[in-house]
XYZ file of C-alpha atoms in Angstrom:
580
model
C 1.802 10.303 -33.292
C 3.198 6.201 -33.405
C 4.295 5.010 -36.594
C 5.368 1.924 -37.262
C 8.723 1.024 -39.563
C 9.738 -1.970 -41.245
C 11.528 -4.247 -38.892
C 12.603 -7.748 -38.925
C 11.983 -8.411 -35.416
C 9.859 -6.843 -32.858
C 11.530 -4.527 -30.306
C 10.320 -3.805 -26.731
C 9.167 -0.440 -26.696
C 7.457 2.476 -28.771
C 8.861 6.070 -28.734
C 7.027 9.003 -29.728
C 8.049 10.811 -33.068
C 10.581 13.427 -32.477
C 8.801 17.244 -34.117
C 11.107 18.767 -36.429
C 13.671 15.825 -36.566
C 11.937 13.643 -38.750
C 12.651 10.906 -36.797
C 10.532 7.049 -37.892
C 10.383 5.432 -34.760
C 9.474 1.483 -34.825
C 6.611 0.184 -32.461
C 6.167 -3.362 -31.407
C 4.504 -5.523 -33.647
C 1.571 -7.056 -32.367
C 1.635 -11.310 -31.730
C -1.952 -11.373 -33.350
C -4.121 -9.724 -35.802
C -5.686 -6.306 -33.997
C -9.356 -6.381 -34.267
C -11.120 -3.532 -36.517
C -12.395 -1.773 -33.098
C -13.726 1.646 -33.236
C -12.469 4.652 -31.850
C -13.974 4.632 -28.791
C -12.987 0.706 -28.248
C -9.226 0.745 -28.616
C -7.595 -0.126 -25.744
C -5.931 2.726 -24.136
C -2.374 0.933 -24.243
C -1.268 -2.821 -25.186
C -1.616 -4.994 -22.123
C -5.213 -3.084 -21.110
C -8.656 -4.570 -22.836
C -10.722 -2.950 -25.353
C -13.845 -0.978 -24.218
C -16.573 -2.124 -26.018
C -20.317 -0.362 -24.783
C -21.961 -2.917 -22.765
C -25.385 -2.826 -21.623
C -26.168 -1.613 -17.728
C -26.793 -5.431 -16.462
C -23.294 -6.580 -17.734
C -21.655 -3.293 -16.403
C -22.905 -4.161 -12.861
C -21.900 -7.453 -13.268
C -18.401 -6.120 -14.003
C -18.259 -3.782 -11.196
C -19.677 -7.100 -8.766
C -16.837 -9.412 -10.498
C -14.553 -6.042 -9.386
C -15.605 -5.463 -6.140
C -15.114 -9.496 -5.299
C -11.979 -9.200 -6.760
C -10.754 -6.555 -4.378
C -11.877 -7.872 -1.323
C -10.395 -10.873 -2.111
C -6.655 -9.516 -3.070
C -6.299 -7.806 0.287
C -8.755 -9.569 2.627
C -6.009 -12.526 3.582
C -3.144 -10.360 4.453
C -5.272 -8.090 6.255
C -7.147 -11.578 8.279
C -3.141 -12.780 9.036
C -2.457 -9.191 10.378
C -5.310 -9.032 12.190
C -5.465 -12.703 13.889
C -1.476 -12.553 14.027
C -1.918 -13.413 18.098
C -3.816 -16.506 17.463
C -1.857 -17.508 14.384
C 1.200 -17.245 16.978
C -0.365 -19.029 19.290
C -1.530 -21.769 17.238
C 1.802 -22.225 15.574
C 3.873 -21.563 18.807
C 5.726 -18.502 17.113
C 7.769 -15.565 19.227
C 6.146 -12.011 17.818
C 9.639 -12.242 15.658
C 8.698 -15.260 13.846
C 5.159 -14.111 13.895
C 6.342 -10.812 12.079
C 7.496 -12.854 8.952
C 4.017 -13.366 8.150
C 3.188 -9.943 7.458
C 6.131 -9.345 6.212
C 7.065 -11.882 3.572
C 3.820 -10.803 1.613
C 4.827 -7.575 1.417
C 8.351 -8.693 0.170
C 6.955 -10.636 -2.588
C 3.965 -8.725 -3.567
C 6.147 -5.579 -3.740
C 8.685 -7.750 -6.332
C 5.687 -9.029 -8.229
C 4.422 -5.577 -10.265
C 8.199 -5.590 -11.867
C 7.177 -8.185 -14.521
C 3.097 -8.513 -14.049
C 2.628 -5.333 -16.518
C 4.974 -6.754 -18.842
C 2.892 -10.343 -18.652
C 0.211 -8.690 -19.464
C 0.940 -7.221 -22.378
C 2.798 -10.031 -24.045
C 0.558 -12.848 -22.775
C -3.085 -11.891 -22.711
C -5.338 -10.723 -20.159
C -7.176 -14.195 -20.310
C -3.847 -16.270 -19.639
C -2.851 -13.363 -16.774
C -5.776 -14.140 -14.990
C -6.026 -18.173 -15.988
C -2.882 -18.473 -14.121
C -2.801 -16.197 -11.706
C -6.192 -16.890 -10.493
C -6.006 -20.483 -9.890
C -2.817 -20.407 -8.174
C -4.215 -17.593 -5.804
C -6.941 -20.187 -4.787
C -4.618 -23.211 -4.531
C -2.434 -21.191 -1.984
C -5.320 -20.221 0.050
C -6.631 -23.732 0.177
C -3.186 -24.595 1.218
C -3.848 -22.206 4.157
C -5.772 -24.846 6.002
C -3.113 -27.695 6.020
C -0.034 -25.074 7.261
C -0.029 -26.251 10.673
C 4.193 -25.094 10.718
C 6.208 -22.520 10.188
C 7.637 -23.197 7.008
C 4.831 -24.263 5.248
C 2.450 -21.077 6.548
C 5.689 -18.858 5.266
C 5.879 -20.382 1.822
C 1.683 -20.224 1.349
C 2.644 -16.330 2.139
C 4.791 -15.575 -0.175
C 3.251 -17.025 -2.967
C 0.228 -15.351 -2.092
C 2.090 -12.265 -2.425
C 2.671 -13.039 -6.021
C -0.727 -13.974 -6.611
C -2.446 -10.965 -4.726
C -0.886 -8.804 -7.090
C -2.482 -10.242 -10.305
C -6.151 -10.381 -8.782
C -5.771 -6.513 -7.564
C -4.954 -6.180 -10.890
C -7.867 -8.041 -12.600
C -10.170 -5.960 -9.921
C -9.109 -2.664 -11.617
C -9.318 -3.780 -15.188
C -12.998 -4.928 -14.129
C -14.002 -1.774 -12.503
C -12.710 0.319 -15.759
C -15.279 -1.966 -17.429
C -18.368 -0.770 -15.910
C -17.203 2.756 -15.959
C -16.578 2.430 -19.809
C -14.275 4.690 -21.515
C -15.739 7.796 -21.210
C -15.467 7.515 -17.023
C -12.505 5.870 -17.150
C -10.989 8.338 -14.285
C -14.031 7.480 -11.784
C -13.642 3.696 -12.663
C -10.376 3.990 -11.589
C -10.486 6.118 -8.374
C -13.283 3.515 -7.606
C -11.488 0.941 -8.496
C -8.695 1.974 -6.419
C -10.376 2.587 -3.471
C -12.215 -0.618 -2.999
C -8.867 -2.287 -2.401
C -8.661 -0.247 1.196
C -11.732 -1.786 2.595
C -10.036 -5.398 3.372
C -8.314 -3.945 6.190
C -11.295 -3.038 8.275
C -13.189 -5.641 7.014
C -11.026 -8.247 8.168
C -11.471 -6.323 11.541
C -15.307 -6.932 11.450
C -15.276 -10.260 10.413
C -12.567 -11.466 12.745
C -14.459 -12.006 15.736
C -17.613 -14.195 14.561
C -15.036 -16.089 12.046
C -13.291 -17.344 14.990
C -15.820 -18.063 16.637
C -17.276 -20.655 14.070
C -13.924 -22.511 14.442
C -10.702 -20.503 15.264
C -8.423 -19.533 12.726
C -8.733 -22.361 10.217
C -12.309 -20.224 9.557
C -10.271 -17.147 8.122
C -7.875 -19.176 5.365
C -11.752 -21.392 4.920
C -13.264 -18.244 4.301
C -10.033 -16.723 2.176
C -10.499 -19.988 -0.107
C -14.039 -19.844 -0.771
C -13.697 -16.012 -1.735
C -10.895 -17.210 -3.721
C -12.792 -19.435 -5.835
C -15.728 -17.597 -6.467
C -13.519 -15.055 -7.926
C -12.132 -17.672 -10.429
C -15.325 -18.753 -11.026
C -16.449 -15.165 -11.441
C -13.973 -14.471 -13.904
C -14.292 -17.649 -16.181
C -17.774 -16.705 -16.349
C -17.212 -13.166 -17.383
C -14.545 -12.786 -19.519
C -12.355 -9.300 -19.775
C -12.595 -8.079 -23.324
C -9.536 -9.094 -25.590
C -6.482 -6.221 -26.108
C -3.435 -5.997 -27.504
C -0.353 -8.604 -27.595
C 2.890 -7.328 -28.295
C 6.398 -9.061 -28.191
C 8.433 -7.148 -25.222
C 9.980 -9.465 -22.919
C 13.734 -9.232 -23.798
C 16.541 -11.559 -22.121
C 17.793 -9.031 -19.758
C 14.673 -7.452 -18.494
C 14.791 -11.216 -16.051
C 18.281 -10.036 -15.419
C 17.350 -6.805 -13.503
C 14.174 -9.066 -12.168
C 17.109 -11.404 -10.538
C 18.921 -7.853 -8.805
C 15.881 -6.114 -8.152
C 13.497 -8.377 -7.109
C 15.597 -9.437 -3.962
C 16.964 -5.639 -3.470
C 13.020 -4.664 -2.737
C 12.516 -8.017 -0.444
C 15.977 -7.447 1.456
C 14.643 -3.255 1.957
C 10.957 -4.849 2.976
C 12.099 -7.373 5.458
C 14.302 -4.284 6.994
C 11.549 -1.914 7.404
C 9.472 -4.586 8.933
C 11.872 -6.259 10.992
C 14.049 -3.733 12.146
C 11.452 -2.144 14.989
C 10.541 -5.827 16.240
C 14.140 -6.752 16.759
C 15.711 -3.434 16.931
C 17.604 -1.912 13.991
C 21.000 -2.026 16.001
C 20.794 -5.335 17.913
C 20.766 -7.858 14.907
C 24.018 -7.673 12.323
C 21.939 -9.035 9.831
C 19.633 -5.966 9.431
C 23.197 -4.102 8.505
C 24.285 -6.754 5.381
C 20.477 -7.402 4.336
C 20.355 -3.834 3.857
C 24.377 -3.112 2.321
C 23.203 -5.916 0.138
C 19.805 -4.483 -1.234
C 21.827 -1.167 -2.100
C 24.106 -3.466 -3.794
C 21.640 -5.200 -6.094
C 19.273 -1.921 -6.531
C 22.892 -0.489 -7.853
C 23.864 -3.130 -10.390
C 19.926 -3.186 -11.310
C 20.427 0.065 -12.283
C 23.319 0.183 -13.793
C 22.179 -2.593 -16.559
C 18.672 -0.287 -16.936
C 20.976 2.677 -17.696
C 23.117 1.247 -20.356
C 20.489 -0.705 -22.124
C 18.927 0.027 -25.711
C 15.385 -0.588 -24.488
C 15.325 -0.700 -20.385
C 12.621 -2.173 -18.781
C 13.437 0.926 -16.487
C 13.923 3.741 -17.281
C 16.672 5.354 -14.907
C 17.076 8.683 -16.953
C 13.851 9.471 -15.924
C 13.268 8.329 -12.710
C 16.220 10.490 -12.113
C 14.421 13.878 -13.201
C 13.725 16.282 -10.788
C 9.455 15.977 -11.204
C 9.787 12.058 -10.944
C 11.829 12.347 -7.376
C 9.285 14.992 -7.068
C 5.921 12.913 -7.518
C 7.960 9.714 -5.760
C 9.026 11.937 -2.646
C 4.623 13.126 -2.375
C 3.622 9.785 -3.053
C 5.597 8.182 -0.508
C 5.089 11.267 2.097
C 1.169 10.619 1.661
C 1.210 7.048 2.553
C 4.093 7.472 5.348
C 1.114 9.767 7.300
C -1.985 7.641 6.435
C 0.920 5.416 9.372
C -1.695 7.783 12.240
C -4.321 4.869 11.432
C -2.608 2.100 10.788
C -0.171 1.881 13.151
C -0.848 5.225 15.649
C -4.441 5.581 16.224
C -4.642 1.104 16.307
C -1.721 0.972 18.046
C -2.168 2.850 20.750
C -5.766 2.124 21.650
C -4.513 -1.840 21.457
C -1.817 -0.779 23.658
C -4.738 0.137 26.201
C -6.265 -2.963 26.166
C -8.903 -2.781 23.224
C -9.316 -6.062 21.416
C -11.195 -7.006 18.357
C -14.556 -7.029 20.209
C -14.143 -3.479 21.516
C -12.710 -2.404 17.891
C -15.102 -3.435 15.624
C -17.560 0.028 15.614
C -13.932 1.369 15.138
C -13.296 -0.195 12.330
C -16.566 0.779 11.716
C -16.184 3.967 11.014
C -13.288 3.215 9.021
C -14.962 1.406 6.359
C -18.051 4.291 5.968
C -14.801 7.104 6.016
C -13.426 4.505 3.109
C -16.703 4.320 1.122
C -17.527 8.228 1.814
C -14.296 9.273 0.487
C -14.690 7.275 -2.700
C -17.689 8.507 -3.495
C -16.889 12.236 -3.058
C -13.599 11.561 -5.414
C -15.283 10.310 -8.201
C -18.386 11.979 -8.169
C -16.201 15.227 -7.963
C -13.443 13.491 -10.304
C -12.001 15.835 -13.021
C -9.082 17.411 -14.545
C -9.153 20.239 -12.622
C -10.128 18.602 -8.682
C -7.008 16.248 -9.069
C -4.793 18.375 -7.723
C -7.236 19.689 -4.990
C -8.390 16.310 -4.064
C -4.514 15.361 -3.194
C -4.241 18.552 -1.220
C -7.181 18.253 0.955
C -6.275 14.525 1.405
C -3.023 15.808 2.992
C -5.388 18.802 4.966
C -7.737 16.160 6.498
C -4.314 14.310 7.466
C -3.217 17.136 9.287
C -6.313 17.563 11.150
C -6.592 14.090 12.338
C -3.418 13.870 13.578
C -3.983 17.184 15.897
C -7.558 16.165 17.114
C -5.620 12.689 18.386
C -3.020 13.994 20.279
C -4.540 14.900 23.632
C -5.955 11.738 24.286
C -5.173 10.076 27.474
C -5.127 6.653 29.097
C -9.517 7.123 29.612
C -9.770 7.610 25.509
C -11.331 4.711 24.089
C -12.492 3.814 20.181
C -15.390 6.194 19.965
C -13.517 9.024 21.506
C -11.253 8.751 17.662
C -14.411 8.585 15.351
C -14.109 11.842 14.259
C -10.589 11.746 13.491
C -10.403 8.587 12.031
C -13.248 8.846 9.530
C -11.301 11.675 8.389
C -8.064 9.992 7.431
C -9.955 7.208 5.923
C -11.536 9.785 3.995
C -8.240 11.079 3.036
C -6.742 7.750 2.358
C -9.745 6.615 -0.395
C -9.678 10.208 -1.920
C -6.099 10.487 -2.741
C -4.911 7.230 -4.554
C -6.898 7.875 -7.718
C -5.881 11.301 -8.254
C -2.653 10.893 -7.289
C -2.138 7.446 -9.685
C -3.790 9.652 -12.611
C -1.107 11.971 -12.166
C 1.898 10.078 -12.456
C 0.382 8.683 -15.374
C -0.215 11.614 -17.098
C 3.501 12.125 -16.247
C 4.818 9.541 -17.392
C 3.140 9.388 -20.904
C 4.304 12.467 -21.662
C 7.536 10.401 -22.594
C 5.742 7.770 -24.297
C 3.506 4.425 -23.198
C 6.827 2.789 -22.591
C 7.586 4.295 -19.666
C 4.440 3.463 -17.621
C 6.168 -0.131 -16.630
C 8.811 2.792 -15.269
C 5.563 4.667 -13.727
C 4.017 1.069 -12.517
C 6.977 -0.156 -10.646
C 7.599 3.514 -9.223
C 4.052 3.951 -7.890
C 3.920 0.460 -6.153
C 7.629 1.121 -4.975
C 6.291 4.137 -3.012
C 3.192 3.226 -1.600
C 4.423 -0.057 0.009
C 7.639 1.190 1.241
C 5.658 4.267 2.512
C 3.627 1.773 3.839
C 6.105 0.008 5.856
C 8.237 2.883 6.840
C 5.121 4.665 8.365
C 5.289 2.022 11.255
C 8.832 1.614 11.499
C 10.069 5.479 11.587
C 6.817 6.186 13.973
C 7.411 2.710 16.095
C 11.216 3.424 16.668
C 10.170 7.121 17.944
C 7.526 5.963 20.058
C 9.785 2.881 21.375
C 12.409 6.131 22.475
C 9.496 8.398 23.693
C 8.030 5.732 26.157
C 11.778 5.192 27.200
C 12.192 8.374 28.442
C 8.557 8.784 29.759
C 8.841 6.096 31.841
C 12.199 7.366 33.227
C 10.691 10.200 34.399
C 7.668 8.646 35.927
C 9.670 6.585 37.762
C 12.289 8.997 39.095
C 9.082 10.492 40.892
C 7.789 7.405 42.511
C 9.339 8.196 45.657
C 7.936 5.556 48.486
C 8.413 7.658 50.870
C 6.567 10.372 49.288
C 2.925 10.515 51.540
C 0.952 10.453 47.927
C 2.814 7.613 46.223
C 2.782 5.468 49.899
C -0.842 6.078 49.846
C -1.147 4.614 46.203
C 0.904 2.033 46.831
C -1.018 0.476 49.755
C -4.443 1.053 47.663
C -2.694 -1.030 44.553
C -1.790 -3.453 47.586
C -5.337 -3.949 49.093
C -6.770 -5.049 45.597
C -4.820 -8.619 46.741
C -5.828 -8.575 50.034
C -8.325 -11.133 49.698
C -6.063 -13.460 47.864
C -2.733 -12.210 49.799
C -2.562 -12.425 53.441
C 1.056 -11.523 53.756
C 1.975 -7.730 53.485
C 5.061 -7.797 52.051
C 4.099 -9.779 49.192
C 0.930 -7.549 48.676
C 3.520 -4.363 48.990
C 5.280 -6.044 46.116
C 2.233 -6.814 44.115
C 1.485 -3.184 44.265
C 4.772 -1.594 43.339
C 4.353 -3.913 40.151
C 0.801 -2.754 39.601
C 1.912 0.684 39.922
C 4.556 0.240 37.510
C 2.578 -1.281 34.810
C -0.158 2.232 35.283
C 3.159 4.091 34.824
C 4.471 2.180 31.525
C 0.441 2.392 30.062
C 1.095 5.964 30.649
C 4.444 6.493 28.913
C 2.664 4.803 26.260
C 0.159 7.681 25.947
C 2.244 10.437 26.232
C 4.655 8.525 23.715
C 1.698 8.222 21.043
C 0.654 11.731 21.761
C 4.031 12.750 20.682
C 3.631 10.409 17.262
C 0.149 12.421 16.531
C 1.653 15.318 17.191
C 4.792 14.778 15.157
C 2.207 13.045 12.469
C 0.310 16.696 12.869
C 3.249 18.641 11.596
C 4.585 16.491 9.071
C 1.579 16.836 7.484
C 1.938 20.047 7.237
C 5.360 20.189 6.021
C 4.279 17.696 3.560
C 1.239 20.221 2.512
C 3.671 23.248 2.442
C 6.060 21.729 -0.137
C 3.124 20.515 -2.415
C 1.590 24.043 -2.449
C 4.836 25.813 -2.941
C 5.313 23.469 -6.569
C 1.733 23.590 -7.329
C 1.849 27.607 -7.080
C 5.258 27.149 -8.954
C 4.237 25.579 -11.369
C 0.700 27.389 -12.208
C 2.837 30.342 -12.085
C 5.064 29.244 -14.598
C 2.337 28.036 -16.976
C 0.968 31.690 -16.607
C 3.849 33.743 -17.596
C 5.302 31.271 -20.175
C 3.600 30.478 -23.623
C 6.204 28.821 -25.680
C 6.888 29.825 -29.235
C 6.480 26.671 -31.740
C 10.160 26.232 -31.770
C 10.570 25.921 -27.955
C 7.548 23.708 -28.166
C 9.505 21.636 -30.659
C 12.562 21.353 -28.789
C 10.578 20.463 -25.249
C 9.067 17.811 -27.744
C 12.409 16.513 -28.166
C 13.531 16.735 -25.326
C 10.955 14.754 -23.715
């Protein structure tokens, strides 16, 4: 129950009343006059619109406005990660330089969600998207004149800030056309449409450059861009709740925090392309983010209303949910970085990748269709599990492939983790936030901040922890191959002169065709360390995924067993009240 006391000025948080204490806890005043909605229209917490019943023509146009939305937050990192060779080559970047791109996004956009939820509520939906809107489209229209390095960094980063807020708008949208009454399937929905950039960009690559290289993509970026704003001026979000929470030190832990996650970012995505030992800067960037994240935390944990809440980010169910969370998108890394990396590794370009990517987008699409049409209470938990199952499988079906394997030999697998990866985020997101609100609607900035926390650094450390091993792996591989290329050996002499009469036509002098060989054959035995190297990654992918599945069952049974054997007397449900 919230109940509101007298209070000369408005505080930053509401706590739930305390059973058997008799406890008046004050809640936020609102910053304008609440509207005289009915039940079934109250917003579900300030910061969120109203839900009004809208007719089916304006609830597809909300679900269009959402699905624009979505394709437009993720579409131009995904078209820069994609295209990164051509950026490179354009801007006349080393793959370190070119690995900022990427990277600085991530850095910002993961910083952004600290304060955007808070924005939200005190601001207004309408002035949240006003801004952040416009400046999205102004950054991607600066995309066409960032012909150097600087300049193409900068239009990054701020698109990190600004990708955040429309991903944002395309869930509040999607929630729309679902209504209240479907709000999970709106939001599994909703969630899921923000995975499709990736292999979109993938698709759309190829004939984009070919209408004029890769001033097209940031063209095409901008246009999306601006229908969106269009889009949303047109169709307006329904009006919500304003409430006073911004408090002078919740920009304070923004300062220490929101360089700690940038300074962790850049490590995880820097530290495989220039090795984690070789530069000393990777050392201080990351003493210093365990610095910051320290005093950060310290001024949450002493503060009267924190904008995080360290207590309980520091139970045992929150490490819990943060540890599967994490784990989940660490071995969705098979498709993003194994399965992609190793079949670019073999020579497959964006021509030979598109039916690949293919079948990733219908694996996407399937996946969230079969969450929400299945979408309930009781298939949460199930739909998580058999995410993590499917995972598994994948992994194993990938890891006897072999220098012949090309994209349509990993259909199978691969429509299986996308499955797995649109299946999972919804359920998953509506448990934490069933979690969290168990403590009160304060803590979902706590739950918000967590949740994005996890899923980009799982993101990120996917590809580094799985690059690093298969950087080692090929190492070794290659060692081996090597030690057996014995020239004198009758087999390997006979290869060798076979590699060597492939220049014969162009080479007429034997020792330099003897040489050109022994290089050619040393190349085949590198692509080959390569494939045993990624075989290894599946495989290793295979069993954490496993381990990963073993854990959750053992607290899902664990807990089920516990509900089962345990009904609490009044008093102890008092007291877990309080506790709580």
């Amino acid at each position: 129950m919230l109940v509101r006391g007298d209070c000369r000025r408005p505080v930053s948080c509401i706590h739930l009343q305390r059973r058997g204490e008799g406890v008046m806890v004050i809640a936020p005043e609102p910053l304008e006059p609440i509207p005289r909605w009915e039940e079934h229209e109250k917003p579900s917490m300030p910061g969120s619109p109203s839900t009004p019943r809208h007719s089916w023509p304006v609830r597809f146009a909300y679900a269009g406005v959402a699905v624009l939305l979505s394709l437009t937050a993720g579409l131009g990192t995904a078209l820069v990660s994609t295209n990164l060779p051509n950026i490179q080559g354009h801007l006349g970047l080393t793959p370190v330089e070119g690995a900022w791109l990427p990277a600085i996004y991530l850095m910002v956009n993961i910083s952004a969600n600290l304060l955007l939820f808070k924005v939200r509520q005190q601001y207004g939906l309408r002035l949240f998207a006003e801004i952040g809107l416009p400046i999205y489209a102004l950054v991607t229209f600066l995309h066409l004149f960032a012909d150097s390095y600087p300049m193409a960094l900068f239009v990054r980063a701020v698109s990190g800030f600004a990708g955040a807020t429309v991903s944002t708008l395309a869930t509040m949208y999607m929630l729309q056309a679902f209504g209240k009454a479907h709000m999970g399937q709106g939001l599994v929905v909703g969630l899921g449409l923000s995975q499709i950039s990736a292999p979109l960009a993938w698709l759309l690559s190829p004939a984009l450059l070919d209408l004029g290289e890769w001033r097209t993509l940031y063209l095409f970026e901008s246009g999306l861009s601006l229908c969106c704003l269009a889009a949303v001026v047109v169709l307006k979000l329904p009006p919500g709740i304003r409430i006073k929470v911004f408090e002078g030190l919740d920009f304070l832990t923004f300062l220490l925090l929101a360089p700690a996650l940038a300074l962790f970012g850049a490590v995880l995505a820097q530290g495989r392309v220039q090795w984690w030992t070789a530069q000393p800067w990777i050392g201080y960037a990351w003493i210093g983010a365990v610095v910051l994240t320290a005093a950060a935390f310290m001024v949450e944990h002493h503060r009267t209303n924190p904008l995080i809440k360290t207590r309980w980010l520091g139970t045992k169910s929150t490490i819990r949910f943060a540890i599967g969370a994490m784990g989940i998108r660490f071995i969705l890394s098979e498709q993003t970085y194994g399965a992609t990396g190793f079949l670019r590794t073999l020579g497959m370009g964006p021509d030979q990748l598109q039916p690949f990517y293919a079948v990733i987008l219908a694996g996407i699409i399937f996946g969230i269709a079969a969450s929400a049409l299945t979408f309930n209470q009781k298939t949460v938990i199930p739909q998580i599990l058999l995410s993590i199952v499917l995972i598994a499988i994948a992994s194993f079906l990938d890891r006897d492939s072999t220098s012949l394997t090309r994209p349509h030999d990993m259909f199978v697998s691969q429509f299986l983790i996308s499955v797995a990866g649109a299946m999972f985020m919804g359920p998953l997101l509506l448990v934490g936030i069933m979690q969290a609100l168990k403590n009160g609607p304060n803590y979902i900035v706590s739950f918000v901040v967590l949740f994005s926390i996890s899923q980009s650094f799982g993101g990120l450390a996917g590809p580094a922890v799985l690059g690093t091993i298969q950087q080692f792996r090929e190492h070794e591989y290659s060692a081996l191959i090597n030690a057996d290329l014995d020239p004198t050996d009758p087999v390997v002499a006979q290869r060798l002169q076979v590699q060597g009469q492939v220049y014969g036509r162009v080479m007429t002098d034997p020792i330099l065709r003897q040489a050109q060989g022994t290089a050619q054959l040393a190349q085949i035995a590198t692509r080959e360390a390569n494939v045993r190297a990624f075989n290894d990654i599946f495989l290793l992918n295979g069993m954490l995924s496993l381990v990963l599945l073993s854990w959750s069952l053992f607290h899902v049974l664990r807990l089920a067993l516990k509900d089962k054997s345990h009904k609490p007397t009044p008093d102890e449900a008092a007291g877990f009240q309080a506790a709580s």
